PDB file of C-alpha atoms in Angstrom:
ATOM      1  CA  UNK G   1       1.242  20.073  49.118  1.00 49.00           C
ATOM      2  CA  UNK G   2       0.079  21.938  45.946  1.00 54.00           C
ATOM      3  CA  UNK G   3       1.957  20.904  42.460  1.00 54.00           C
ATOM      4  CA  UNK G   4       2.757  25.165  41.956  1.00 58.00           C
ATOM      5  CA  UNK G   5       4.376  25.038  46.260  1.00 60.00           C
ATOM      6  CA  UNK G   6       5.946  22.120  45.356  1.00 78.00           C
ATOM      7  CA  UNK G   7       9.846  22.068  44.586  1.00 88.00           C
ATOM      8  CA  UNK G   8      11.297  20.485  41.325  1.00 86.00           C
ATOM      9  CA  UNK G   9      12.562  17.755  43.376  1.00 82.00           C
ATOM     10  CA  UNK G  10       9.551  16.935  44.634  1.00 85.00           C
ATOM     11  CA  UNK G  11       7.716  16.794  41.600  1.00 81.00           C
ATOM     12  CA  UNK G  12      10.012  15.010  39.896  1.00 76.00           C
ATOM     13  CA  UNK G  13      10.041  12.260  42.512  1.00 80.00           C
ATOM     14  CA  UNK G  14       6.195  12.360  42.145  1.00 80.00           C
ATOM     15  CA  UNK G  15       6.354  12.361  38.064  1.00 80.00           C
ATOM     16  CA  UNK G  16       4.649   9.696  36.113  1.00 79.00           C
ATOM     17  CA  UNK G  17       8.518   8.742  34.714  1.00 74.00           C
ATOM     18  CA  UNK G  18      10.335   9.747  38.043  1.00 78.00           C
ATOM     19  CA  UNK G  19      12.980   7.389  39.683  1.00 80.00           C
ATOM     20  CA  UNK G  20       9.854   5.624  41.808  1.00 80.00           C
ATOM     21  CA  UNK G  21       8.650   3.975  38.163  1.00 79.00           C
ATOM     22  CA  UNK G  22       9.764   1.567  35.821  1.00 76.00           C
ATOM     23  CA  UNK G  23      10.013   4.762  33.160  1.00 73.00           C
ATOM     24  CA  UNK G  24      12.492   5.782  34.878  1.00 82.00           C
ATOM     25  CA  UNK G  25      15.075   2.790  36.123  1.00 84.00           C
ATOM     26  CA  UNK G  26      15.031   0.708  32.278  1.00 83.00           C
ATOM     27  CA  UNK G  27      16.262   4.230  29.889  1.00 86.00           C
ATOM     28  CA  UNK G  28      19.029   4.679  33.270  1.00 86.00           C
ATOM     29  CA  UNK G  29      20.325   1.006  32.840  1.00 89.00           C
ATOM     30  CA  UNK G  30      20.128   1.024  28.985  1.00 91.00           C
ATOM     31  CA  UNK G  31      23.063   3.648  28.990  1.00 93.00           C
ATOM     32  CA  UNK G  32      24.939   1.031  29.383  1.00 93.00           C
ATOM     33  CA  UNK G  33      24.397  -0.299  25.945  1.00 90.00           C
ATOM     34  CA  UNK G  34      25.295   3.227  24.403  1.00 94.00           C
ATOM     35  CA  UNK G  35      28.390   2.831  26.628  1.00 94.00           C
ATOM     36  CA  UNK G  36      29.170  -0.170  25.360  1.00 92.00           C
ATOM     37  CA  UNK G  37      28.985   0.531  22.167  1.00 90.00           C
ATOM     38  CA  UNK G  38      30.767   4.190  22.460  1.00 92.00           C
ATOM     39  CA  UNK G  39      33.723   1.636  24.341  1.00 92.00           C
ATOM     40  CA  UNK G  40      34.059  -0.315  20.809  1.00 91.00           C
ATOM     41  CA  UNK G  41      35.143   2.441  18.518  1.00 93.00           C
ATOM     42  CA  UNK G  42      38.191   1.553  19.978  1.00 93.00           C
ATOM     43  CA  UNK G  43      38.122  -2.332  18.783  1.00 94.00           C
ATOM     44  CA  UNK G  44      39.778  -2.925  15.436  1.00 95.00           C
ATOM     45  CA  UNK G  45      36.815  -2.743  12.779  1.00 95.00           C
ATOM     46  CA  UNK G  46      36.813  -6.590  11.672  1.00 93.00           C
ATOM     47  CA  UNK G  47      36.176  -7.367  15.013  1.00 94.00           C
ATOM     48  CA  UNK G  48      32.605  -5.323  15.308  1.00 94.00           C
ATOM     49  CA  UNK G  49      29.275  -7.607  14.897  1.00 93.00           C
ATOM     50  CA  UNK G  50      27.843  -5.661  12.087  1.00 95.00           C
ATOM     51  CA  UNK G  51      24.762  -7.426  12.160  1.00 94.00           C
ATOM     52  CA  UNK G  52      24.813  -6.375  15.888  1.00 93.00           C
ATOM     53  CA  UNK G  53      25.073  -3.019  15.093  1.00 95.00           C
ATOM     54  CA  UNK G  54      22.185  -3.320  12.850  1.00 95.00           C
ATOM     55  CA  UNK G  55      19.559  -4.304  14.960  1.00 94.00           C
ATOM     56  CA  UNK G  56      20.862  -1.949  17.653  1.00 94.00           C
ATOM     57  CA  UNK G  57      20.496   0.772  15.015  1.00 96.00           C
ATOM     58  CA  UNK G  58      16.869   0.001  14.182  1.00 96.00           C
ATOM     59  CA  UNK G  59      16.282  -0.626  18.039  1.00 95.00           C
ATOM     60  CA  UNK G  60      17.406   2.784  18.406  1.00 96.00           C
ATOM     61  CA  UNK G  61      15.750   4.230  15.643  1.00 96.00           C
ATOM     62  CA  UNK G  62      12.156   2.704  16.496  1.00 96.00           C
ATOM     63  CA  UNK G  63      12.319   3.069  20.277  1.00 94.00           C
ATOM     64  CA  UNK G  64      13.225   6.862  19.818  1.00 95.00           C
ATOM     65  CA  UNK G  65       9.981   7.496  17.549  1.00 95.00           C
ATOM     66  CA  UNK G  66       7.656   5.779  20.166  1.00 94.00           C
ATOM     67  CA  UNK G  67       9.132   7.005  23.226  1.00 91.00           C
ATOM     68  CA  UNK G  68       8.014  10.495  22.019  1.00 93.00           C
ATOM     69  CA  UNK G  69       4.065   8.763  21.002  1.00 93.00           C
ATOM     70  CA  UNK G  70       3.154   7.067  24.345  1.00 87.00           C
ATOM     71  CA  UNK G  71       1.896   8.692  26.953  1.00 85.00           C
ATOM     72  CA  UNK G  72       3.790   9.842  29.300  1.00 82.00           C
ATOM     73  CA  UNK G  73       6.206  10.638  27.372  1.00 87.00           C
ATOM     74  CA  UNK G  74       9.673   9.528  28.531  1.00 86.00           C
ATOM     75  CA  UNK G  75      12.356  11.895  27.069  1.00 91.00           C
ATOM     76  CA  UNK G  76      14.909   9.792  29.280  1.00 89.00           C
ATOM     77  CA  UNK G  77      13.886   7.049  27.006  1.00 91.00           C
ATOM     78  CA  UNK G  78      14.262   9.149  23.711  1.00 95.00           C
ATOM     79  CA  UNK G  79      17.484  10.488  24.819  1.00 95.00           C
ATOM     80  CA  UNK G  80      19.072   6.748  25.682  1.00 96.00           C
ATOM     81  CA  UNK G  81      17.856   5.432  22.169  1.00 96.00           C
ATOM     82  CA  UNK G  82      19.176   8.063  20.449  1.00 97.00           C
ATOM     83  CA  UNK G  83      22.217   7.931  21.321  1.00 97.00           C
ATOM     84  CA  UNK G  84      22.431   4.127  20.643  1.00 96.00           C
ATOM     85  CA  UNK G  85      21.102   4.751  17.216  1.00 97.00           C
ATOM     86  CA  UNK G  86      23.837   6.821  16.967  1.00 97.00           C
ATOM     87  CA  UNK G  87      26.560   4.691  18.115  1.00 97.00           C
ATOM     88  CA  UNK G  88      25.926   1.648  16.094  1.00 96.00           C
ATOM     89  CA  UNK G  89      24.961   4.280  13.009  1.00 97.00           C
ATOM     90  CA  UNK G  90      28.962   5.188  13.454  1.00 97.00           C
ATOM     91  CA  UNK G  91      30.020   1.765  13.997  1.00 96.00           C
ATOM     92  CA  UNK G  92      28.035   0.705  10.656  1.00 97.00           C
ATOM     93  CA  UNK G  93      29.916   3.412   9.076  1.00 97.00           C
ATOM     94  CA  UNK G  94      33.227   2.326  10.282  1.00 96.00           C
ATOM     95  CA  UNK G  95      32.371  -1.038   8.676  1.00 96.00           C
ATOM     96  CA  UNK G  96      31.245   0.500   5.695  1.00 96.00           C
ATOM     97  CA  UNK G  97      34.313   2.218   5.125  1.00 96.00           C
ATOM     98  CA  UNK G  98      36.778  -0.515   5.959  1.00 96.00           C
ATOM     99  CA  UNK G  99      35.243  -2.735   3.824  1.00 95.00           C
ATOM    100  CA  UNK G 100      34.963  -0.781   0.625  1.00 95.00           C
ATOM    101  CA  UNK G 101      38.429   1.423   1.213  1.00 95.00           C
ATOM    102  CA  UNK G 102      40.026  -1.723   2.296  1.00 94.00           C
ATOM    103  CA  UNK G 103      38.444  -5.004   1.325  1.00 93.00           C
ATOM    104  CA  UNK G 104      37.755  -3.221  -1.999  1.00 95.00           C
ATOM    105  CA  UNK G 105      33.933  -5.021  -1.942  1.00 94.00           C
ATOM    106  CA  UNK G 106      31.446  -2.747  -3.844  1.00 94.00           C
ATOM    107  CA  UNK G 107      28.562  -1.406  -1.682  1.00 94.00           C
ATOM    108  CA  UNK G 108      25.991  -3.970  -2.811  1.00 94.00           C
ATOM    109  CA  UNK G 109      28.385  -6.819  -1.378  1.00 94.00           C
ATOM    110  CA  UNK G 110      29.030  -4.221   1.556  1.00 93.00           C
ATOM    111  CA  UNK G 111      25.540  -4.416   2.309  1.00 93.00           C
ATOM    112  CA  UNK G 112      25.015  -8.089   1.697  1.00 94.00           C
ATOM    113  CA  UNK G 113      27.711  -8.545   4.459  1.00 93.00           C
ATOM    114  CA  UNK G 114      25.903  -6.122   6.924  1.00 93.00           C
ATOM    115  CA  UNK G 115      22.648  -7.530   6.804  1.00 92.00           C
ATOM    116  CA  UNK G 116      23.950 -11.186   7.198  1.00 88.00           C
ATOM    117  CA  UNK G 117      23.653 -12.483   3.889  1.00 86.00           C
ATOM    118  CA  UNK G 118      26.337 -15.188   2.883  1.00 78.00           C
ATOM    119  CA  UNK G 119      28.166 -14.921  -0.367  1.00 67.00           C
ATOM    120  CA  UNK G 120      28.223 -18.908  -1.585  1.00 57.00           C
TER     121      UNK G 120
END
């Protein structure tokens, strides 16, 4: 079958990041993560890992860039880390927020705190 008889479903299922390749299956179950993380906006702020968030920011942040560089490009892939980026960028700002509205810390100390830095 030629690619330009071919339907869209058909291609898609032959695609070098279509559901019969690994390029396909890992951005699908990392939705979860972004669905995790969307689920904890609802958790009281002190109770959010903000060094968590960090490293699922950069993770993210990193992962989106490269998933548009390699070859093929998986926009499945871009998409899921973009969104988790996202997420934890909001969460980070929740934490943010709370602690210099609330915990009246100045943003250096705010900072300290997010990147896991102990005050002695």
């Amino acid at each position: 079958m030629s690619a330009a008889g071919s339907s869209a479903f058909a291609r898609f299922m032959a695609s070098e990041t279509g559901p019969r390749t690994v390029h396909f299956w890992a951005p699908v179950m990392k939705w979860a993560l972004v669905f995790a993380g969307a689920n904890e906006m609802t958790r009281p702020v002190d109770k959010v890992s903000p060094t968590q968030q960090l490293s699922l920011f950069a993770t993210g942040a990193i992962w989106t860039r490269w998933s548009l560089i390699i070859k093929p490009k998986n926009y499945l892939l871009a998409s899921v880390n973009f969104f988790l980026g996202a997420v934890s960028l909001v969460q980070l700002t929740r934490i943010t927020n709370w602690r210099i509205r609330e915990l009246n810390e100045s943003p250096k100390e705010c900072a300290k705190y997010i990147i896991g830095i102990k005050n002695k």
